[in-house]
Coordinates of C-alpha atoms in Angstrom, one line a residue:
X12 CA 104.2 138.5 82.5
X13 CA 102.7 138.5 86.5
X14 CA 104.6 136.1 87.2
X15 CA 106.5 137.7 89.7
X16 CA 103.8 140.3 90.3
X17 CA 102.9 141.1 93.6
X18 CA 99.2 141.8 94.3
X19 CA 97.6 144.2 96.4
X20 CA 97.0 143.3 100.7
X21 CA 93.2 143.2 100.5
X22 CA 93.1 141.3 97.4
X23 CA 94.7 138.9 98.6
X24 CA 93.0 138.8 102.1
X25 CA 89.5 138.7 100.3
X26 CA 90.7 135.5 98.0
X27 CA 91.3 133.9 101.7
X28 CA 88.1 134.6 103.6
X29 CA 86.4 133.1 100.1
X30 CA 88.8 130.3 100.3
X31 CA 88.2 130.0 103.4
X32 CA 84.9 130.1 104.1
X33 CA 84.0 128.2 100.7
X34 CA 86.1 125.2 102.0
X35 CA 83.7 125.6 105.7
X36 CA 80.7 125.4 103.9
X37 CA 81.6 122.3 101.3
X38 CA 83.1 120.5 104.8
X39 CA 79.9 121.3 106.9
X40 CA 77.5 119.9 103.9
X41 CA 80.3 117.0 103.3
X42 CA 79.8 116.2 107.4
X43 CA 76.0 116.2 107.3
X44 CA 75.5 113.8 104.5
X45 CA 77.9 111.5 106.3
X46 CA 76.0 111.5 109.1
X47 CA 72.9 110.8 107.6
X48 CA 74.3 108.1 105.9
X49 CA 76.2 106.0 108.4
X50 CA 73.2 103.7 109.0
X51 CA 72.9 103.3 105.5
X52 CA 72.7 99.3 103.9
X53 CA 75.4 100.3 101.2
X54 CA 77.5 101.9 104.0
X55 CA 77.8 98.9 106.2
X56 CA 81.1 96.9 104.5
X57 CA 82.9 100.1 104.8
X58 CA 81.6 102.1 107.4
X59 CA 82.2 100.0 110.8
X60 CA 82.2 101.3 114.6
X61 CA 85.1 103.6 115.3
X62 CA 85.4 105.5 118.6
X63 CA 82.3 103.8 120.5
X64 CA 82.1 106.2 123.5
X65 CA 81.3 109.2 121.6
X66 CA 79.2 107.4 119.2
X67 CA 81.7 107.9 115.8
X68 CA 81.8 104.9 113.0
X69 CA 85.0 104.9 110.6
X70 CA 85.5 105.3 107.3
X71 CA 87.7 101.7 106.4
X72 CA 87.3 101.6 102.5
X73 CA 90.7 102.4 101.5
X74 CA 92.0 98.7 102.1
X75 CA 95.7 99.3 102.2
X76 CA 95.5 102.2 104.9
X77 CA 93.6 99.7 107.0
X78 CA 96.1 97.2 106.5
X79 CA 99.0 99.3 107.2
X80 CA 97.9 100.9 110.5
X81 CA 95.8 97.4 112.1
X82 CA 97.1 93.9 111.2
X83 CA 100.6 94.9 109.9
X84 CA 101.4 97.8 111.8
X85 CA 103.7 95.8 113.9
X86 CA 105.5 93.7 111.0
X87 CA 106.5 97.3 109.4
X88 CA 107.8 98.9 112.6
X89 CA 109.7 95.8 113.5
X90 CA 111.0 95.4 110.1
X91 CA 112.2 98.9 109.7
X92 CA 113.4 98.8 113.5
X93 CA 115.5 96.0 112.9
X94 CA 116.8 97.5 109.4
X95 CA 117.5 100.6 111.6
X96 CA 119.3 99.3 114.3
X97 CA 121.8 97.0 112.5
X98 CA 122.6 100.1 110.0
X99 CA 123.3 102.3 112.8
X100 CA 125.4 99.4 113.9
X101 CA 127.2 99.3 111.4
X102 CA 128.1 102.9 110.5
X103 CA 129.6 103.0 114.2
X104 CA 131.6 99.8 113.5
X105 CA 132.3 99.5 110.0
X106 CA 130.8 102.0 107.7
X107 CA 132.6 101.1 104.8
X108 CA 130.3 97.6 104.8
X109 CA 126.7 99.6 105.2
X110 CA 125.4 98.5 102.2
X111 CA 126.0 95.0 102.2
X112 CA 124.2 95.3 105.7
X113 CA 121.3 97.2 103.8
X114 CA 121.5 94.6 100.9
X115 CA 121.2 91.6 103.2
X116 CA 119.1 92.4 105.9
X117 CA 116.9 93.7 102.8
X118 CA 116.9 90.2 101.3
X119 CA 116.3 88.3 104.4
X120 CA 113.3 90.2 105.3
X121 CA 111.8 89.8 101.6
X122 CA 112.7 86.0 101.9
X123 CA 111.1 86.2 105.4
X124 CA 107.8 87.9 104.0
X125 CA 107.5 86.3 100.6
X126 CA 109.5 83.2 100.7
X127 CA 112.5 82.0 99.3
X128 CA 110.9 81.5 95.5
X129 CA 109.6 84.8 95.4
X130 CA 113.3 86.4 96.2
X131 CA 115.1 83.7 93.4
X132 CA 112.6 84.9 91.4
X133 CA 113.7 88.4 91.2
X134 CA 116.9 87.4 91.6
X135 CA 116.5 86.0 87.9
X136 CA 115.1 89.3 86.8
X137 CA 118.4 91.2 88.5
X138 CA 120.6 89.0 86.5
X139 CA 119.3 89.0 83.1
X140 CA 118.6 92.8 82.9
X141 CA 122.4 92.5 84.5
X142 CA 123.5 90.7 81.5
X143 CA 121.6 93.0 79.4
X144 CA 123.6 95.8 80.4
X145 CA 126.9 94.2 79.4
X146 CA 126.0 94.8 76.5
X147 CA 125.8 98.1 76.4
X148 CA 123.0 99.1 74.4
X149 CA 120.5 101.4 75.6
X150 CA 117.9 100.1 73.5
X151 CA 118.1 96.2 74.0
X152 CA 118.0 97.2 78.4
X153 CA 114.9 99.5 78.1
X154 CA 112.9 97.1 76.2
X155 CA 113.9 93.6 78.2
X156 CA 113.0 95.8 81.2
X157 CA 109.8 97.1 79.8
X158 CA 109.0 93.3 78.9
X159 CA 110.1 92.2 82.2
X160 CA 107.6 95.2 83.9
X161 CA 104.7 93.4 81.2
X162 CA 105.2 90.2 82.5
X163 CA 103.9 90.8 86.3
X164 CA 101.2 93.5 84.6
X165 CA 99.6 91.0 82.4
X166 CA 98.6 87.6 81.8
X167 CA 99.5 84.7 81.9
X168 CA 102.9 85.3 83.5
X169 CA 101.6 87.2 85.8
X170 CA 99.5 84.9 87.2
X171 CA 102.4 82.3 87.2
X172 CA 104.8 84.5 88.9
X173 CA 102.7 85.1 91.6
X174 CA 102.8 81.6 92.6
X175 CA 106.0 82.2 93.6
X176 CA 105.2 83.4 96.8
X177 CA 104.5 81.8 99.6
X178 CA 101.5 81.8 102.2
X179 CA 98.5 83.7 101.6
X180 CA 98.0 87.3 103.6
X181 CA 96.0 90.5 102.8
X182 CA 98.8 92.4 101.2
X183 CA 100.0 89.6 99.5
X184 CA 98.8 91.2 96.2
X185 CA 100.0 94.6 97.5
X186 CA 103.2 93.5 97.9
X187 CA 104.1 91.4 95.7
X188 CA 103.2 94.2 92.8
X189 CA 105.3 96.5 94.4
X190 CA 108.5 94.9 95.0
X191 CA 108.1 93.6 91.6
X192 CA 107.5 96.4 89.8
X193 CA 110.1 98.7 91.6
X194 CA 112.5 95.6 91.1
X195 CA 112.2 96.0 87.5
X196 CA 112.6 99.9 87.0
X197 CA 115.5 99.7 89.6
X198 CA 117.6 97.0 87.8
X199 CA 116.4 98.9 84.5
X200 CA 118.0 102.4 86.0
X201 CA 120.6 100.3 87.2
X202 CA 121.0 99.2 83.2
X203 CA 120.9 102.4 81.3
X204 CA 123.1 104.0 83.8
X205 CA 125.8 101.1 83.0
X206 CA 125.1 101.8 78.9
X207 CA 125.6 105.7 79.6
X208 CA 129.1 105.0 81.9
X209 CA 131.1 101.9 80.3
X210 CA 133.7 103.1 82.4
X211 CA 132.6 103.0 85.9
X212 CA 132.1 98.6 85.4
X213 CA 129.3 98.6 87.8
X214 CA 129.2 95.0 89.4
X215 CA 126.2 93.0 89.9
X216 CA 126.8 93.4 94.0
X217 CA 125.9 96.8 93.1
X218 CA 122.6 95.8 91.2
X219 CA 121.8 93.9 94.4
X220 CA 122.6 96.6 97.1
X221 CA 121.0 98.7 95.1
X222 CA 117.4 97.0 94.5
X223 CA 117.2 95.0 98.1
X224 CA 117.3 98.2 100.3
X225 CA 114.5 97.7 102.2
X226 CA 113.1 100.2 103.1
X227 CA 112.5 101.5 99.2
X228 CA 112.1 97.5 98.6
X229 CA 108.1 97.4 98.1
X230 CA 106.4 101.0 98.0
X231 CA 109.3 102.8 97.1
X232 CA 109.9 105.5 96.4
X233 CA 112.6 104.9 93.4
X234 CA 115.8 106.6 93.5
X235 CA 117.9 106.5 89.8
X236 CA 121.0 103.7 90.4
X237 CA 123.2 107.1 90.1
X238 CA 121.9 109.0 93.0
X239 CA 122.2 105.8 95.2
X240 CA 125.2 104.8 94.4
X241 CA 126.9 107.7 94.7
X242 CA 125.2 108.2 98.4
X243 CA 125.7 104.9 99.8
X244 CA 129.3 104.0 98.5
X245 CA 130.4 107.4 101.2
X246 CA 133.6 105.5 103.4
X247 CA 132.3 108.0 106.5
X248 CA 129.1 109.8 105.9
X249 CA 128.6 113.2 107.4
X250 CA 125.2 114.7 108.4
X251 CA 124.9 118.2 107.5
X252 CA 124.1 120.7 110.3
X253 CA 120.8 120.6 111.5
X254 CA 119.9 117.2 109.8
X255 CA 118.9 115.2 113.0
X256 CA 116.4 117.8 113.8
X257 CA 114.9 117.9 110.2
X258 CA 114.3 113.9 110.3
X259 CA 112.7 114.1 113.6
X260 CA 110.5 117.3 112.3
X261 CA 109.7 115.0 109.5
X262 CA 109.0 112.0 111.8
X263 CA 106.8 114.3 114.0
X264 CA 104.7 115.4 110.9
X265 CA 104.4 111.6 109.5
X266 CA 102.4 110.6 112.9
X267 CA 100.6 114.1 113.2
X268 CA 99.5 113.2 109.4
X269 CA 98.2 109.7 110.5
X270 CA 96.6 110.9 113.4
X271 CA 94.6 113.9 111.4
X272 CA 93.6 111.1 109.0
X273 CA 92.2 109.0 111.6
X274 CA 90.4 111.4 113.1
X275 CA 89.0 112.7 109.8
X276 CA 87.5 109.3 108.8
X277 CA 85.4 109.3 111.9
X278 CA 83.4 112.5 110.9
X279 CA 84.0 112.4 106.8
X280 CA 82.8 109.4 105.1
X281 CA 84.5 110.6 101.9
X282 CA 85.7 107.4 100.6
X283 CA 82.6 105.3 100.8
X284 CA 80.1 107.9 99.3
X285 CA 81.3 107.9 96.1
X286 CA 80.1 104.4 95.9
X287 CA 76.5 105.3 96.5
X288 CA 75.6 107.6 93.6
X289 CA 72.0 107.6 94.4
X290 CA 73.0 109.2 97.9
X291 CA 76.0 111.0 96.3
X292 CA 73.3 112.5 93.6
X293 CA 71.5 114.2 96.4
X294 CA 74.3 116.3 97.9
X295 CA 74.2 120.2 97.7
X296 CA 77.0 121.0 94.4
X297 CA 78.9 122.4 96.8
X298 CA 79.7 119.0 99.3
X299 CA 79.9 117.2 96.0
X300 CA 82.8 119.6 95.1
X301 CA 84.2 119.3 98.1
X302 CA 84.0 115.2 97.8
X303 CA 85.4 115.1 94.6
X304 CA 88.4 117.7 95.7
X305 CA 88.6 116.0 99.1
X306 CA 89.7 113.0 97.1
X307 CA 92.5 113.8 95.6
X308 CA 93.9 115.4 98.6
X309 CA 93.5 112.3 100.6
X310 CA 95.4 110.4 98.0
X311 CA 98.4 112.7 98.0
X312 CA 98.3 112.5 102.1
X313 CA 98.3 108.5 101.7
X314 CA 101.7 109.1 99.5
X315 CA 102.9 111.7 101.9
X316 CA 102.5 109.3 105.2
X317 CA 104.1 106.6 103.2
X318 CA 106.9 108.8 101.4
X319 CA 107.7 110.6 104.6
X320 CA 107.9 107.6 106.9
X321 CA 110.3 105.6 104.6
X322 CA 112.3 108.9 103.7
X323 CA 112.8 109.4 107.7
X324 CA 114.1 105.9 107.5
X325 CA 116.3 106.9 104.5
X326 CA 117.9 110.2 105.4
X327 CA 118.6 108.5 108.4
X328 CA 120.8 106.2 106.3
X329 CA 122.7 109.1 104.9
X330 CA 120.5 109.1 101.9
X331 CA 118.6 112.0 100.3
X332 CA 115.8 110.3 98.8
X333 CA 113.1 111.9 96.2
X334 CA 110.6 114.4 98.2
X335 CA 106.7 113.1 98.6
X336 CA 104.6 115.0 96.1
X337 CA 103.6 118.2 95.4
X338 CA 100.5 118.4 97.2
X339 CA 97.2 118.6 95.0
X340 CA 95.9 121.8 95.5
X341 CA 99.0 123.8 94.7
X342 CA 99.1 122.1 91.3
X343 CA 97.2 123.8 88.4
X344 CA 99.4 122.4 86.2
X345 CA 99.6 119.4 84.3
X346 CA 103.6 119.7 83.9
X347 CA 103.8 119.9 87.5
X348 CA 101.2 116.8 88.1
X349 CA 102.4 113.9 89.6
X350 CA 101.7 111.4 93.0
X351 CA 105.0 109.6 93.0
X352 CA 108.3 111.8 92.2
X353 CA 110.6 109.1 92.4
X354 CA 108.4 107.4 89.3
X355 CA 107.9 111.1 87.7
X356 CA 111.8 111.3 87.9
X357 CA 112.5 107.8 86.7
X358 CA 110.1 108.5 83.5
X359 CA 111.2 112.4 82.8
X360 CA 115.1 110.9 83.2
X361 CA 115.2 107.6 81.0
X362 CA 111.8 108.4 78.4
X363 CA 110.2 112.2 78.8
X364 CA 113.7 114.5 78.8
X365 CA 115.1 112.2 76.6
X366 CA 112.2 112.1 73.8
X367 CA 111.1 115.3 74.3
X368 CA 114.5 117.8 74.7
X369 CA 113.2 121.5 75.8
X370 CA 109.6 120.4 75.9
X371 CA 108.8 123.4 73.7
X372 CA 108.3 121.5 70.3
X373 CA 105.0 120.8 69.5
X374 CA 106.1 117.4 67.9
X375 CA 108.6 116.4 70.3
X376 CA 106.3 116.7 73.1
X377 CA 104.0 114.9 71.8
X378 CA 106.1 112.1 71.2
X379 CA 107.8 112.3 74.4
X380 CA 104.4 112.5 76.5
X381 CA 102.7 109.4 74.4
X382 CA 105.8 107.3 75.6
X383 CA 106.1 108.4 78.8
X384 CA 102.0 107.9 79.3
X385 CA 102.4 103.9 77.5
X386 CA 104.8 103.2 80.2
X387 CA 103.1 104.7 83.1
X388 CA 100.0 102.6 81.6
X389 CA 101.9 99.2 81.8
X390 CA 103.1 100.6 85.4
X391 CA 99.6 100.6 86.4
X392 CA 98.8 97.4 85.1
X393 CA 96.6 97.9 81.6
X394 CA 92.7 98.0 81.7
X395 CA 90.3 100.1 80.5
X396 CA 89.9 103.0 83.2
X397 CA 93.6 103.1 83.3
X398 CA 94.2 103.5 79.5
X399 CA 91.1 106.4 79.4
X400 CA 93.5 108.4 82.4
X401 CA 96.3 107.9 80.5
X402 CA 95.0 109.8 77.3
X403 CA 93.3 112.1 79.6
X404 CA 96.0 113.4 81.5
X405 CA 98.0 113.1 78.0
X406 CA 96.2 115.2 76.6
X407 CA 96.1 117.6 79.4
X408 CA 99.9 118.0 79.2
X409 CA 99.8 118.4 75.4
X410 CA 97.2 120.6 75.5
X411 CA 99.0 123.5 78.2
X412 CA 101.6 123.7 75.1
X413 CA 98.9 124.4 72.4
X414 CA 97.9 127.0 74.3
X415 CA 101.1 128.6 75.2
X416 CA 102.4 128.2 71.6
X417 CA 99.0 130.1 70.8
X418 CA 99.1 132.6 73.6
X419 CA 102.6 133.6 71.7
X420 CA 101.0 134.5 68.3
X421 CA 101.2 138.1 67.4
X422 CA 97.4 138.7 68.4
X423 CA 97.3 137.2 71.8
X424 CA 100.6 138.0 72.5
X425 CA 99.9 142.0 71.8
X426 CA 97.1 141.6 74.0
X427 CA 98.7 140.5 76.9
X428 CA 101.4 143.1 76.5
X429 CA 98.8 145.8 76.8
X430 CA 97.4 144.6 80.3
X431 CA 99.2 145.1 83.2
X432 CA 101.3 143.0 85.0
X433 CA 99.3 142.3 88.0
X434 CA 96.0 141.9 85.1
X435 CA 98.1 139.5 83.2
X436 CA 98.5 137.3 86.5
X437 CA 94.8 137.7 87.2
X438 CA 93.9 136.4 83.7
X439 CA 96.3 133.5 84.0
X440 CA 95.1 132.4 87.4
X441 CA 91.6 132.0 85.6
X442 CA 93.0 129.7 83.1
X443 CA 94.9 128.1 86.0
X444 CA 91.4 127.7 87.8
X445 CA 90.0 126.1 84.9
X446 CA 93.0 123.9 84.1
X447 CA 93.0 122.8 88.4
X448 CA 89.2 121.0 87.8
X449 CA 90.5 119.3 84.8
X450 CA 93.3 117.9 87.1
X451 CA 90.8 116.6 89.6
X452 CA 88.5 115.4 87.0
X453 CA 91.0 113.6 84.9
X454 CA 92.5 111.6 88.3
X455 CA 89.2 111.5 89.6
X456 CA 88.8 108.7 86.8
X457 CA 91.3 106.8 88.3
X458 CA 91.5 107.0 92.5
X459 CA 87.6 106.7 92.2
X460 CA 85.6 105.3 89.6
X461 CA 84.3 106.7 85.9
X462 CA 80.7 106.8 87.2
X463 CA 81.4 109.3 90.5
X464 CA 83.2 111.4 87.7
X465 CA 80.5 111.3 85.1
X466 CA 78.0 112.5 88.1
X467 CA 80.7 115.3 89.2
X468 CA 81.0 116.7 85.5
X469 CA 76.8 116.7 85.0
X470 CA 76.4 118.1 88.2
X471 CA 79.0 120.8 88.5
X472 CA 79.2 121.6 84.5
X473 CA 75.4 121.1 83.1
X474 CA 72.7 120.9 85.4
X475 CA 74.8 123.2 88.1
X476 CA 75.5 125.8 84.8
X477 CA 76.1 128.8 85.6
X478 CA 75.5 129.4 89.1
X479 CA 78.1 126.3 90.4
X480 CA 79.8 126.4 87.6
X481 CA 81.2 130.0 87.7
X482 CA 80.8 130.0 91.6
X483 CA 83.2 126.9 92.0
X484 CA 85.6 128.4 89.4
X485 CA 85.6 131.9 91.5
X486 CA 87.0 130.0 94.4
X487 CA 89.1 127.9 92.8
X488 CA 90.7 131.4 91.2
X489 CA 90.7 132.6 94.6
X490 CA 92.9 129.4 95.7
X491 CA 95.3 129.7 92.5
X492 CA 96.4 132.6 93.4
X493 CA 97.7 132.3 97.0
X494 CA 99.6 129.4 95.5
X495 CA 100.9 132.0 93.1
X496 CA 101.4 134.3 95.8
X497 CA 103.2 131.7 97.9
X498 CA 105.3 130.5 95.0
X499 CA 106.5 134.1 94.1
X500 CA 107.3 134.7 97.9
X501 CA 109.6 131.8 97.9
X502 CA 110.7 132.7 94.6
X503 CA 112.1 135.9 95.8
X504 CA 113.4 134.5 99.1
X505 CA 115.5 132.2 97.3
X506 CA 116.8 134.6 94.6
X507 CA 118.1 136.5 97.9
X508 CA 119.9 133.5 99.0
X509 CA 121.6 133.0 95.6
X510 CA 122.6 136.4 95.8
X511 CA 124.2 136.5 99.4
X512 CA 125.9 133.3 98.4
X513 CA 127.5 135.2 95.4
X514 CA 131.0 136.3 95.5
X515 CA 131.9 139.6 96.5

């Protein structure tokens, strides 16, 4: 019920002035205390001079952001230049041969960047999962894949493997994770789709097309073997109307996004703070709400930049390659929760759908959702902090279908019916509030550290009880529902499309 309930005008207005002026007042106390502590000793390795005429330090603790707009800025826009201009070469000339262009120039650049071991190395991988999938069983190509994904997560393979590539540099580590792991899940899609289609006799050129495309090569994000295939085996690709325009909208907001990001690490020290709990302990409850929400938004941005950069690249290709993620604060629901959808489709494809069916059995689900979670775990590479967010967010998905299987009971049910609609969706949202910190708190754990979440829970659920701890939940309410609002709005505007589409 509510869920396609419109609320009234000044409701809706008042929950956007609080919004609103909640997220002013968390930002001002968020720019103070970074002020006050850019001159700190524990700021100094992360903190270093930014814009000098105006007197503004940076915030460079996120490693990999550094590294991808300074030292190797130049190697990635040359790289995906070059992988742009030969493709566009060749769809002019011979477009029937694009993806042995995007297969090869792929290679070369991962021989180029890692070395020649590093690219025989997953070259092995390719074939043996290959020869896996002759064979044609389902079971015997997940699990060499899954023990191919262990052996560059743990030790001492991992350490051997790595020795494989050549040089030292400061993504080295970075890199050679990511083209390794994505390596793996793509020849393992590449695997289970064989198994599931014995009739198409997918070659192992197609393996390799498939997993040297370079510009999904190291950060991804993973398309199935299916959808790529299909997309890049087109004889004479055809853009749909409007397409150009929408890659260079998409472009536009990639640089606007690394611009904004820039700019905000000059005035918001939100990264390094977190390290300093003694200074973190003595911000107002409202900046340290803001810090710990400001977190996971910056986090889904860093996926966005990279998602929408290489998708630009992509759908430029003729491709249309998984979306970035659903940004962080329209998500209040675990189901929904995720900061890589080509990974979140991978896993709901091969393990979560296939376990779990409708996802309305309590059993089932839970089965499904421990599988899927193990496999994410060995993704991330297993460790302590990584297996406690795994059976956090677990739980979290678990735990939205004990409630709706409890919410459907005669008692709860009856109640419901008797409120409104538009009370139903107000209740809801409140539950949606609640369930919105447990998403922060739960990642929290992971993009930060244990200790920064431990001082956000005291702060905001035991010594902050109940003045910050109702007042926080009030605005987060206020924030579910305009994404409620906003997702029933495009709910209805696409239910009128379906309908003029329709027949006469």
């Amino acid at each position: 019920m509510g869920i396609k309930t419109a609320l009234p005008a000044a409701e809706l207005g008042l929950y956007s002035l609080v919004l609103s002026g909640a997220l002013a007042y968390a930002g001002r106390g968020l720019l103070e205390a970074s002020q006050d502590g850019a001159h700190r000793k524990s700021f100094r390795e992360s903190v270093r001079p930014g814009w000098e005429y105006i007197g503004r330090k940076m915030d460079v603790a996120d490693f990999e952001w550094v590294m991808w707009f300074t030292s190797f800025r130049n190697v990635i826009v040359f790289a995906l230049s070059g992988h742009v201009l030969f493709a566009k070469l060749c769809t002019m000339v011979a477009p029937q041969l694009r993806s042995w262009v995007y297969a090869v120039y792929g290679a070369l650049a991962v021989a180029g960047t890692m070395g020649p071991w590093y690219l025989l190395l997953l070259l092995g991988h390719c074939v043996g999962l290959y020869v896996a999938s002759l064979l044609g069983q389902s079971w015997l190509c997940l699990g060499l894949g899954l023990a191919s994904l262990a052996s560059f997560k743990m030790d001492p393979l991992i350490s051997w493997q790595s020795g494989f590539v050549t040089g030292t540099f400061d993504l080295r580590e970075v890199l050679f994770q990511g083209g390794s792991g994505f390596t793996v899940l793509r020849c393992t899609s590449f695997a289970l789709e064989s198994c599931a289609h014995p009739d198409r006799r997918y070659s192992l050129a197609d393996l390799l097309k498939y997993n040297f495309y370079l510009p999904f090569f190291f950060f991804g994000p993973i398309m199935t073997f299916d959808r790529f295939h299909t997309q890049v085996s087109q004889a004479e690709p055809v853009r749909p109307e409007g397409e150009l325009w929408r890659i260079r909208a998409q472009a536009g907001l990639s640089v606007v996004a690394i611009m904004a990001v820039d700019i905000f690490f000059h005035f918001f020290y939100i990264l390094t703070i977190p390290g300093d709990l003694k200074f973190a302990n003595r911000l107002p409850d409202s900046a340290l709400a803001g810090l710990a929400y400001s977190n996971l938004v910056y986090d889904w941005v860093k996926a966005a930049v990279l998602f929408g950069v290489v998708n630009t690249v992509a759908r430029l290709d003729h491709l249309d390659p998984p979306q970035p993620p659903k940004c962080i604060t329209a998500l209040y629901v675990f189901g929904e929760t995720h900061f890589d959808r080509g990974i979140n489709d991978w896993l709901c494809k091969y393990v979560y759908d296939h376990i779990g069916g409708e996802h309305s059995q309590v059993i089932p689900e839970l089965g499904a959702s421990v599988a899927t979670f193990a496999i994410t775990t060995l993704w991330l590479g297993p460790c302590d902090i990584v297996y406690l967010w795994s059976f956090l967010n677990c739980f979290g998905l678990n735990f939205e279908l004990w409630v709706q299987k409890l919410a459907e009971l005669g008692p709860l049910a009856r109640t419901e019916a008797s409120l409104s609609e538009q009370m139903s969706r107000r209740v809801r949202a409140l539950f949606g509030a609640v369930n919105f910190w447990a998403i922060i708190m739960y990642n929290l754990v992971s993009l930060n550290s244990l200790e920064f979440t431990e001082l956000v829970a005291r702060r905001l659920l035991l010594t902050g009880f109940p003045q910050t701890t109702l007042a926080v939940l009030f605005v987060t309410y206020c924030g579910v529902q305009l994404v409620k609002e906003r997702e029933r709005t495009l709910a209805l505007e696409e239910e009128k499309k379906q309908d003029k589409e329709k027949p006469e």
